[in-house]
Every structure is written in C-alpha cells, then in structure tokens.
Amino acid sequence: EAGVAQSPRYKIIEKRQSVAFWCNPISGHATLYWYQQILGQGPKLLIQFQNNGVVDDSQLPKDRFSAERLKGVDSTLKIQPAKLEDSAVYLCASTWAFTDTQYFGPGTRLTVL
Amino acid sequence: KNEVEQSPQNLTAQEGEFITINCSYSVGISALHWLQQHPGGGIVSLFMLSSGKKKHGRLIATINIQEKHSSLHITASHPRDSAVYICAVSASNDMRFGAGTRLTVKP
C-alpha cells in the first residue's frame, strides 16, 4: 500500500514570498490533516478535512494560510505571504475515519529567510 | 499548562536498558496515540489505544484512563530505537500533541 505522499520535501523562500505544499493521502482515506511542527515541538493541527469539507480549521492563521481539498483526494496548503516564524515542517496525515490510526507523510521542511 | 505533557524531555540510555516514557493529559479523550519520529524522517504511528495495554515486538504501551496517564516502554533497547517519541490524544474532532521525548540509545 502506498503511503502518504508530500511534495516538495524541502523549500527555502524569503519572507513575504508565497509557497504551496501538496499532499496525496492514502487511497480511500476520507480524512486528511495538515500539521505544523516547529523545531523542538510536537505537531500542531492546522486544518482537518473530511472528504472535501473542512472539519476543523480553528488553529489555521487564516490571514496568511489557506488550504483546499477540492475533489476530496489530494490537498494543497498555501502560505501567502510567509513570515520567519513559519519555518517548520509541514506534515500531512490521513485516515479512513477520525478515530483510526493516522498515517503521516514525510513532511515538507520550510525555511523562511 | 499544555494539555499533553511528556516526560522526560530527553533520555539517554545504554543499549539493552529498559526504557519508559510517560504521558499525562488533562482533557477527555477517545484515544491516545504513541508516534515515533526519526531525525529527518516522517512520523510513524506505533500505537493507538483507548484502554489497557498493547504490545508490538519490544514496545509496550499502557494507558490508565482514570489517572489520565500513559506509558511507552521499550525492552532491550537498541541504538536504532533512537528517535523522538510523541504522545498525542484524540478528543472530539481534534488531536493534541505532546512536545516529544528525544531518546538516544548508545551502543
């Protein structure tokens, strides 16, 4: 079974630039999560999708972050404009249903200069 | 105070030692997860449990719902066990994570 795919694996941008991350969950997984993990901290949930609908985006900084999962399969997370404090690893995870084990992608390491 | 607290933050052990990592939480949960994160690698889910105890190879996870506490044990530790171990809890439609325990096992 193929795992959760993410791209790019690494990205370096300057502050105020825009960046987009892509996630392809495991086939058939209805629930998709985006997490932000700052160095030395545990992951923080940014947004949760159930199919193409948003379940929870309470911790998403909506002034600069946006995410979509238009067809209920793959998803993109965008930051516009980026700030220095956005430097982190962005993790995507998916599950069949909320209470199931989450499968994590390899993450995208973002560095904002 | 964080909703999910782990201890210790850092742990160094000699190969072969028995290791315990603790997790306490302060919210009602539907399940507790133990995750493993290797340097530069992604996160792997080790256990999901809502009661009692689970065992997988040399790893054992226990949870006490009344005390809101869970432990992850590693028997006969090996250098390849070196990683960050993260405790996370599922509550309502949300997951909350601990800061992780960095384990280093020396040969």
PDB file of C-alpha atoms in Angstrom:
ATOM      1  CA  GLU A   1       0.000   0.000   0.000  1.00  0.00           C
ATOM      2  CA  ALA A   2       1.457   3.365  -0.998  1.00  0.00           C
ATOM      3  CA  GLY A   3       1.884   5.820   1.851  1.00  0.00           C
ATOM      4  CA  VAL A   4       1.002   9.478   2.150  1.00  0.00           C
ATOM      5  CA  ALA A   5       2.945  11.483  -0.426  1.00  0.00           C
ATOM      6  CA  GLN A   6       4.070  15.063   0.052  1.00  0.00           C
ATOM      7  CA  SER A   7       5.985  17.488  -2.098  1.00  0.00           C
ATOM      8  CA  PRO A   8       8.271  19.257  -2.112  1.00  0.00           C
ATOM      9  CA  ARG A   9      10.392  17.721   0.645  1.00  0.00           C
ATOM     10  CA  TYR A  10      12.313  20.926   1.206  1.00  0.00           C
ATOM     11  CA  LYS A  11      11.649  24.560   0.396  1.00  0.00           C
ATOM     12  CA  ILE A  12      13.613  27.708   1.109  1.00  0.00           C
ATOM     13  CA  ILE A  13      11.982  31.083   0.492  1.00  0.00           C
ATOM     14  CA  GLU A  14      12.388  34.655   1.587  1.00  0.00           C
ATOM     15  CA  LYS A  15       9.887  36.320   3.874  1.00  0.00           C
ATOM     16  CA  ARG A  16       6.875  37.811   2.157  1.00  0.00           C
ATOM     17  CA  GLN A  17       7.099  35.239  -0.639  1.00  0.00           C
ATOM     18  CA  SER A  18       4.387  32.660  -1.251  1.00  0.00           C
ATOM     19  CA  VAL A  19       4.695  28.901  -1.046  1.00  0.00           C
ATOM     20  CA  ALA A  20       2.452  25.897  -1.642  1.00  0.00           C
ATOM     21  CA  PHE A  21       2.665  22.343  -0.398  1.00  0.00           C
ATOM     22  CA  TRP A  22       0.957  19.307  -1.859  1.00  0.00           C
ATOM     23  CA  CYS A  23      -0.308  16.152  -0.192  1.00  0.00           C
ATOM     24  CA  ASN A  24      -1.700  12.962  -1.693  1.00  0.00           C
ATOM     25  CA  PRO A  25      -3.252  10.778   1.015  1.00  0.00           C
ATOM     26  CA  ILE A  26      -3.560   7.021   1.033  1.00  0.00           C
ATOM     27  CA  SER A  27      -6.192   5.926  -1.458  1.00  0.00           C
ATOM     28  CA  GLY A  28      -9.621   5.798   0.104  1.00  0.00           C
ATOM     29  CA  HIS A  29      -8.749   7.795   3.205  1.00  0.00           C
ATOM     30  CA  ALA A  30     -11.559  10.279   3.754  1.00  0.00           C
ATOM     31  CA  THR A  31      -9.911  12.322   6.493  1.00  0.00           C
ATOM     32  CA  LEU A  32      -6.852  14.464   5.795  1.00  0.00           C
ATOM     33  CA  TYR A  33      -4.868  16.601   8.227  1.00  0.00           C
ATOM     34  CA  TRP A  34      -2.238  19.302   7.868  1.00  0.00           C
ATOM     35  CA  TYR A  35       0.103  19.854  10.817  1.00  0.00           C
ATOM     36  CA  GLN A  36       2.826  22.381  11.522  1.00  0.00           C
ATOM     37  CA  GLN A  37       5.784  21.164  13.539  1.00  0.00           C
ATOM     38  CA  ILE A  38       8.221  23.804  14.730  1.00  0.00           C
ATOM     39  CA  LEU A  39      11.654  22.530  15.701  1.00  0.00           C
ATOM     40  CA  GLY A  40      11.635  21.035  19.178  1.00  0.00           C
ATOM     41  CA  GLN A  41       7.853  20.993  19.486  1.00  0.00           C
ATOM     42  CA  GLY A  42       5.114  18.485  18.808  1.00  0.00           C
ATOM     43  CA  PRO A  43       2.952  18.848  15.707  1.00  0.00           C
ATOM     44  CA  LYS A  44       0.135  21.385  15.800  1.00  0.00           C
ATOM     45  CA  LEU A  45      -3.038  20.739  13.832  1.00  0.00           C
ATOM     46  CA  LEU A  46      -3.669  23.418  11.209  1.00  0.00           C
ATOM     47  CA  ILE A  47      -6.679  22.010   9.397  1.00  0.00           C
ATOM     48  CA  GLN A  48      -8.687  18.802   9.117  1.00  0.00           C
ATOM     49  CA  PHE A  49     -10.701  17.777   6.069  1.00  0.00           C
ATOM     50  CA  GLN A  50     -13.398  15.161   5.837  1.00  0.00           C
ATOM     51  CA  ASN A  51     -13.613  14.423   2.108  1.00  0.00           C
ATOM     52  CA  ASN A  52     -13.624  17.932   0.615  1.00  0.00           C
ATOM     53  CA  GLY A  53     -15.178  19.664   3.615  1.00  0.00           C
ATOM     54  CA  VAL A  54     -13.355  21.417   6.459  1.00  0.00           C
ATOM     55  CA  VAL A  55     -13.959  19.849   9.882  1.00  0.00           C
ATOM     56  CA  ASP A  56     -11.601  21.985  11.965  1.00  0.00           C
ATOM     57  CA  ASP A  57      -9.506  24.985  10.966  1.00  0.00           C
ATOM     58  CA  SER A  58      -9.557  26.780  14.309  1.00  0.00           C
ATOM     59  CA  GLN A  59      -5.752  26.939  14.544  1.00  0.00           C
ATOM     60  CA  LEU A  60      -5.116  27.938  10.944  1.00  0.00           C
ATOM     61  CA  PRO A  61      -3.795  31.531  10.637  1.00  0.00           C
ATOM     62  CA  LYS A  62      -6.319  32.437   8.026  1.00  0.00           C
ATOM     63  CA  ASP A  63      -4.814  35.817   7.244  1.00  0.00           C
ATOM     64  CA  ARG A  64      -1.919  34.072   5.521  1.00  0.00           C
ATOM     65  CA  PHE A  65      -2.635  30.341   5.376  1.00  0.00           C
ATOM     66  CA  SER A  66      -5.167  28.629   3.137  1.00  0.00           C
ATOM     67  CA  ALA A  67      -5.853  25.008   2.285  1.00  0.00           C
ATOM     68  CA  GLU A  68      -8.124  23.179  -0.079  1.00  0.00           C
ATOM     69  CA  ARG A  69      -9.107  19.652  -0.977  1.00  0.00           C
ATOM     70  CA  LEU A  70     -11.353  20.303  -3.920  1.00  0.00           C
ATOM     71  CA  LYS A  71     -12.029  16.754  -5.090  1.00  0.00           C
ATOM     72  CA  GLY A  72     -11.756  15.113  -1.689  1.00  0.00           C
ATOM     73  CA  VAL A  73      -8.463  13.437  -2.575  1.00  0.00           C
ATOM     74  CA  ASP A  74      -5.219  15.414  -2.670  1.00  0.00           C
ATOM     75  CA  SER A  75      -4.795  18.699  -0.885  1.00  0.00           C
ATOM     76  CA  THR A  76      -2.718  21.869  -1.065  1.00  0.00           C
ATOM     77  CA  LEU A  77      -1.634  24.151   1.757  1.00  0.00           C
ATOM     78  CA  LYS A  78      -0.574  27.680   0.851  1.00  0.00           C
ATOM     79  CA  ILE A  79       1.194  30.409   2.794  1.00  0.00           C
ATOM     80  CA  GLN A  80       0.989  33.933   1.451  1.00  0.00           C
ATOM     81  CA  PRO A  81       2.949  35.934   2.498  1.00  0.00           C
ATOM     82  CA  ALA A  82       5.394  33.847   4.521  1.00  0.00           C
ATOM     83  CA  LYS A  83       6.904  35.055   7.784  1.00  0.00           C
ATOM     84  CA  LEU A  84      10.102  33.975   9.507  1.00  0.00           C
ATOM     85  CA  GLU A  85       8.109  32.152  12.185  1.00  0.00           C
ATOM     86  CA  ASP A  86       6.537  29.927   9.532  1.00  0.00           C
ATOM     87  CA  SER A  87       9.802  27.994   9.302  1.00  0.00           C
ATOM     88  CA  ALA A  88       8.751  24.480  10.267  1.00  0.00           C
ATOM     89  CA  VAL A  89       7.997  21.038   8.948  1.00  0.00           C
ATOM     90  CA  TYR A  90       4.537  20.746   7.452  1.00  0.00           C
ATOM     91  CA  LEU A  91       3.103  17.284   7.871  1.00  0.00           C
ATOM     92  CA  CYS A  92       0.160  15.746   6.100  1.00  0.00           C
ATOM     93  CA  ALA A  93      -1.667  12.745   7.529  1.00  0.00           C
ATOM     94  CA  SER A  94      -4.696  10.724   6.521  1.00  0.00           C
ATOM     95  CA  THR A  95      -7.059   8.160   7.988  1.00  0.00           C
ATOM     96  CA  TRP A  96     -10.122   6.190   6.978  1.00  0.00           C
ATOM     97  CA  ALA A  97     -12.069   7.861   9.762  1.00  0.00           C
ATOM     98  CA  PHE A  98     -11.231  10.238  12.563  1.00  0.00           C
ATOM     99  CA  THR A  99     -10.731   7.597  15.232  1.00  0.00           C
ATOM    100  CA  ASP A 100      -8.397   5.459  13.157  1.00  0.00           C
ATOM    101  CA  THR A 101      -4.623   5.432  13.206  1.00  0.00           C
ATOM    102  CA  GLN A 102      -3.189   8.375  11.310  1.00  0.00           C
ATOM    103  CA  TYR A 103      -0.664   7.747   8.566  1.00  0.00           C
ATOM    104  CA  PHE A 104       1.835  10.537   8.177  1.00  0.00           C
ATOM    105  CA  GLY A 105       3.654  11.728   5.110  1.00  0.00           C
ATOM    106  CA  PRO A 106       7.397  12.524   5.145  1.00  0.00           C
ATOM    107  CA  GLY A 107       6.724  16.218   5.612  1.00  0.00           C
ATOM    108  CA  THR A 108       7.895  19.368   3.856  1.00  0.00           C
ATOM    109  CA  ARG A 109      10.641  21.299   5.611  1.00  0.00           C
ATOM    110  CA  LEU A 110      10.126  25.024   5.029  1.00  0.00           C
ATOM    111  CA  THR A 111      12.819  27.565   5.764  1.00  0.00           C
ATOM    112  CA  VAL A 112      11.875  31.236   5.565  1.00  0.00           C
ATOM    113  CA  LEU A 113      14.849  33.591   5.336  1.00  0.00           C
TER     114      LEU A 113
ATOM    115  CA  LYS B   1      -0.078  24.257  31.030  1.00  0.00           C
ATOM    116  CA  ASN B   2      -0.108  22.033  27.955  1.00  0.00           C
ATOM    117  CA  GLU B   3      -2.961  19.603  27.594  1.00  0.00           C
ATOM    118  CA  VAL B   4      -0.481  16.805  26.875  1.00  0.00           C
ATOM    119  CA  GLU B   5       2.668  16.590  28.959  1.00  0.00           C
ATOM    120  CA  GLN B   6       5.500  14.155  28.341  1.00  0.00           C
ATOM    121  CA  SER B   7       8.430  13.206  30.491  1.00  0.00           C
ATOM    122  CA  PRO B   8      11.292  13.132  30.269  1.00  0.00           C
ATOM    123  CA  GLN B   9      12.068  15.630  27.507  1.00  0.00           C
ATOM    124  CA  ASN B  10      15.375  13.942  26.800  1.00  0.00           C
ATOM    125  CA  LEU B  11      16.519  10.441  27.651  1.00  0.00           C
ATOM    126  CA  THR B  12      19.848   8.759  27.077  1.00  0.00           C
ATOM    127  CA  ALA B  13      20.193   5.038  27.661  1.00  0.00           C
ATOM    128  CA  GLN B  14      22.700   2.275  27.106  1.00  0.00           C
ATOM    129  CA  GLU B  15      21.879  -0.478  24.682  1.00  0.00           C
ATOM    130  CA  GLY B  16      19.851  -3.189  26.381  1.00  0.00           C
ATOM    131  CA  GLU B  17      18.270  -0.962  29.005  1.00  0.00           C
ATOM    132  CA  PHE B  18      14.539  -0.919  29.743  1.00  0.00           C
ATOM    133  CA  ILE B  19      13.065   2.470  28.833  1.00  0.00           C
ATOM    134  CA  THR B  20       9.901   4.194  30.000  1.00  0.00           C
ATOM    135  CA  ILE B  21       8.410   7.373  28.559  1.00  0.00           C
ATOM    136  CA  ASN B  22       5.439   8.917  30.315  1.00  0.00           C
ATOM    137  CA  CYS B  23       2.480  10.933  29.061  1.00  0.00           C
ATOM    138  CA  SER B  24      -0.158  12.759  31.076  1.00  0.00           C
ATOM    139  CA  TYR B  25      -3.143  14.562  29.638  1.00  0.00           C
ATOM    140  CA  SER B  26      -5.783  16.842  31.044  1.00  0.00           C
ATOM    141  CA  VAL B  27      -8.674  16.524  28.593  1.00  0.00           C
ATOM    142  CA  GLY B  28     -11.236  13.861  27.893  1.00  0.00           C
ATOM    143  CA  ILE B  29     -10.070  11.631  25.087  1.00  0.00           C
ATOM    144  CA  SER B  30     -11.361   8.994  22.743  1.00  0.00           C
ATOM    145  CA  ALA B  31      -7.912   7.520  22.089  1.00  0.00           C
ATOM    146  CA  LEU B  32      -4.234   8.036  22.807  1.00  0.00           C
ATOM    147  CA  HIS B  33      -1.504   7.635  20.214  1.00  0.00           C
ATOM    148  CA  TRP B  34       2.207   6.970  20.505  1.00  0.00           C
ATOM    149  CA  LEU B  35       4.200   8.159  17.490  1.00  0.00           C
ATOM    150  CA  GLN B  36       7.840   7.749  16.519  1.00  0.00           C
ATOM    151  CA  GLN B  37       9.797  10.359  14.578  1.00  0.00           C
ATOM    152  CA  HIS B  38      13.310   9.638  13.338  1.00  0.00           C
ATOM    153  CA  PRO B  39      15.650  12.541  12.520  1.00  0.00           C
ATOM    154  CA  GLY B  40      14.834  13.838   9.068  1.00  0.00           C
ATOM    155  CA  GLY B  41      12.117  11.258   8.749  1.00  0.00           C
ATOM    156  CA  GLY B  42       8.401  11.223   8.850  1.00  0.00           C
ATOM    157  CA  ILE B  43       6.186  10.215  11.722  1.00  0.00           C
ATOM    158  CA  VAL B  44       5.216   6.597  12.233  1.00  0.00           C
ATOM    159  CA  SER B  45       2.247   5.618  14.340  1.00  0.00           C
ATOM    160  CA  LEU B  46       3.261   2.995  16.912  1.00  0.00           C
ATOM    161  CA  PHE B  47       0.102   2.508  18.930  1.00  0.00           C
ATOM    162  CA  MET B  48      -3.417   3.754  19.249  1.00  0.00           C
ATOM    163  CA  LEU B  49      -5.118   2.735  22.457  1.00  0.00           C
ATOM    164  CA  SER B  50      -8.157   3.665  24.479  1.00  0.00           C
ATOM    165  CA  SER B  51      -7.761   1.234  27.375  1.00  0.00           C
ATOM    166  CA  GLY B  52      -5.437  -1.356  28.845  1.00  0.00           C
ATOM    167  CA  LYS B  53      -2.236  -2.360  27.169  1.00  0.00           C
ATOM    168  CA  LYS B  54      -0.851  -3.122  23.723  1.00  0.00           C
ATOM    169  CA  LYS B  55       2.370  -4.854  22.744  1.00  0.00           C
ATOM    170  CA  HIS B  56       4.260  -4.862  19.473  1.00  0.00           C
ATOM    171  CA  GLY B  57       7.647  -6.532  19.460  1.00  0.00           C
ATOM    172  CA  ARG B  58       9.787  -4.826  22.079  1.00  0.00           C
ATOM    173  CA  LEU B  59       7.340  -1.956  22.515  1.00  0.00           C
ATOM    174  CA  ILE B  60       4.589  -1.901  25.120  1.00  0.00           C
ATOM    175  CA  ALA B  61       2.044   0.871  25.625  1.00  0.00           C
ATOM    176  CA  THR B  62      -0.271   1.171  28.597  1.00  0.00           C
ATOM    177  CA  ILE B  63      -2.988   3.617  29.477  1.00  0.00           C
ATOM    178  CA  ASN B  64      -4.843   4.387  32.696  1.00  0.00           C
ATOM    179  CA  ILE B  65      -7.969   6.315  31.762  1.00  0.00           C
ATOM    180  CA  GLN B  66      -8.877   7.191  35.368  1.00  0.00           C
ATOM    181  CA  GLU B  67      -5.450   8.682  36.032  1.00  0.00           C
ATOM    182  CA  LYS B  68      -5.185  10.197  32.522  1.00  0.00           C
ATOM    183  CA  HIS B  69      -1.757   8.694  32.090  1.00  0.00           C
ATOM    184  CA  SER B  70       0.006   6.521  29.558  1.00  0.00           C
ATOM    185  CA  SER B  71       3.436   4.956  29.362  1.00  0.00           C
ATOM    186  CA  LEU B  72       5.505   3.680  26.476  1.00  0.00           C
ATOM    187  CA  HIS B  73       8.042   1.009  27.363  1.00  0.00           C
ATOM    188  CA  ILE B  74      10.905  -0.259  25.253  1.00  0.00           C
ATOM    189  CA  THR B  75      12.514  -3.505  26.346  1.00  0.00           C
ATOM    190  CA  ALA B  76      16.088  -4.439  25.392  1.00  0.00           C
ATOM    191  CA  SER B  77      16.663  -1.023  23.817  1.00  0.00           C
ATOM    192  CA  HIS B  78      18.789  -0.745  20.699  1.00  0.00           C
ATOM    193  CA  PRO B  79      20.527   2.231  19.023  1.00  0.00           C
ATOM    194  CA  ARG B  80      18.001   2.047  16.195  1.00  0.00           C
ATOM    195  CA  ASP B  81      15.327   2.963  18.742  1.00  0.00           C
ATOM    196  CA  SER B  82      16.885   6.433  18.899  1.00  0.00           C
ATOM    197  CA  ALA B  83      14.142   8.825  17.844  1.00  0.00           C
ATOM    198  CA  VAL B  84      11.640  11.317  19.164  1.00  0.00           C
ATOM    199  CA  TYR B  85       8.595   9.662  20.697  1.00  0.00           C
ATOM    200  CA  ILE B  86       5.422  11.732  20.657  1.00  0.00           C
ATOM    201  CA  CYS B  87       2.276  11.228  22.673  1.00  0.00           C
ATOM    202  CA  ALA B  88      -0.949  12.524  21.138  1.00  0.00           C
ATOM    203  CA  VAL B  89      -4.576  12.393  22.223  1.00  0.00           C
ATOM    204  CA  SER B  90      -7.743  12.351  20.158  1.00  0.00           C
ATOM    205  CA  ALA B  91     -10.504  14.496  21.614  1.00  0.00           C
ATOM    206  CA  SER B  92     -13.720  15.328  19.781  1.00  0.00           C
ATOM    207  CA  ASN B  93     -12.610  16.146  16.256  1.00  0.00           C
ATOM    208  CA  ASP B  94      -9.143  17.200  17.293  1.00  0.00           C
ATOM    209  CA  MET B  95      -5.737  15.831  18.098  1.00  0.00           C
ATOM    210  CA  ARG B  96      -3.367  17.358  20.616  1.00  0.00           C
ATOM    211  CA  PHE B  97       0.310  16.504  20.740  1.00  0.00           C
ATOM    212  CA  GLY B  98       2.943  16.430  23.421  1.00  0.00           C
ATOM    213  CA  ALA B  99       6.295  18.058  22.759  1.00  0.00           C
ATOM    214  CA  GLY B 100       8.006  14.715  22.382  1.00  0.00           C
ATOM    215  CA  THR B 101      10.716  12.786  24.194  1.00  0.00           C
ATOM    216  CA  ARG B 102      14.085  12.598  22.482  1.00  0.00           C
ATOM    217  CA  LEU B 103      15.568   9.152  23.100  1.00  0.00           C
ATOM    218  CA  THR B 104      19.197   8.341  22.400  1.00  0.00           C
ATOM    219  CA  VAL B 105      20.337   4.767  22.853  1.00  0.00           C
ATOM    220  CA  LYS B 106      24.113   4.355  22.939  1.00  0.00           C
ATOM    221  CA  PRO B 107      25.810   1.144  21.874  1.00  0.00           C
TER     222      PRO B 107
END
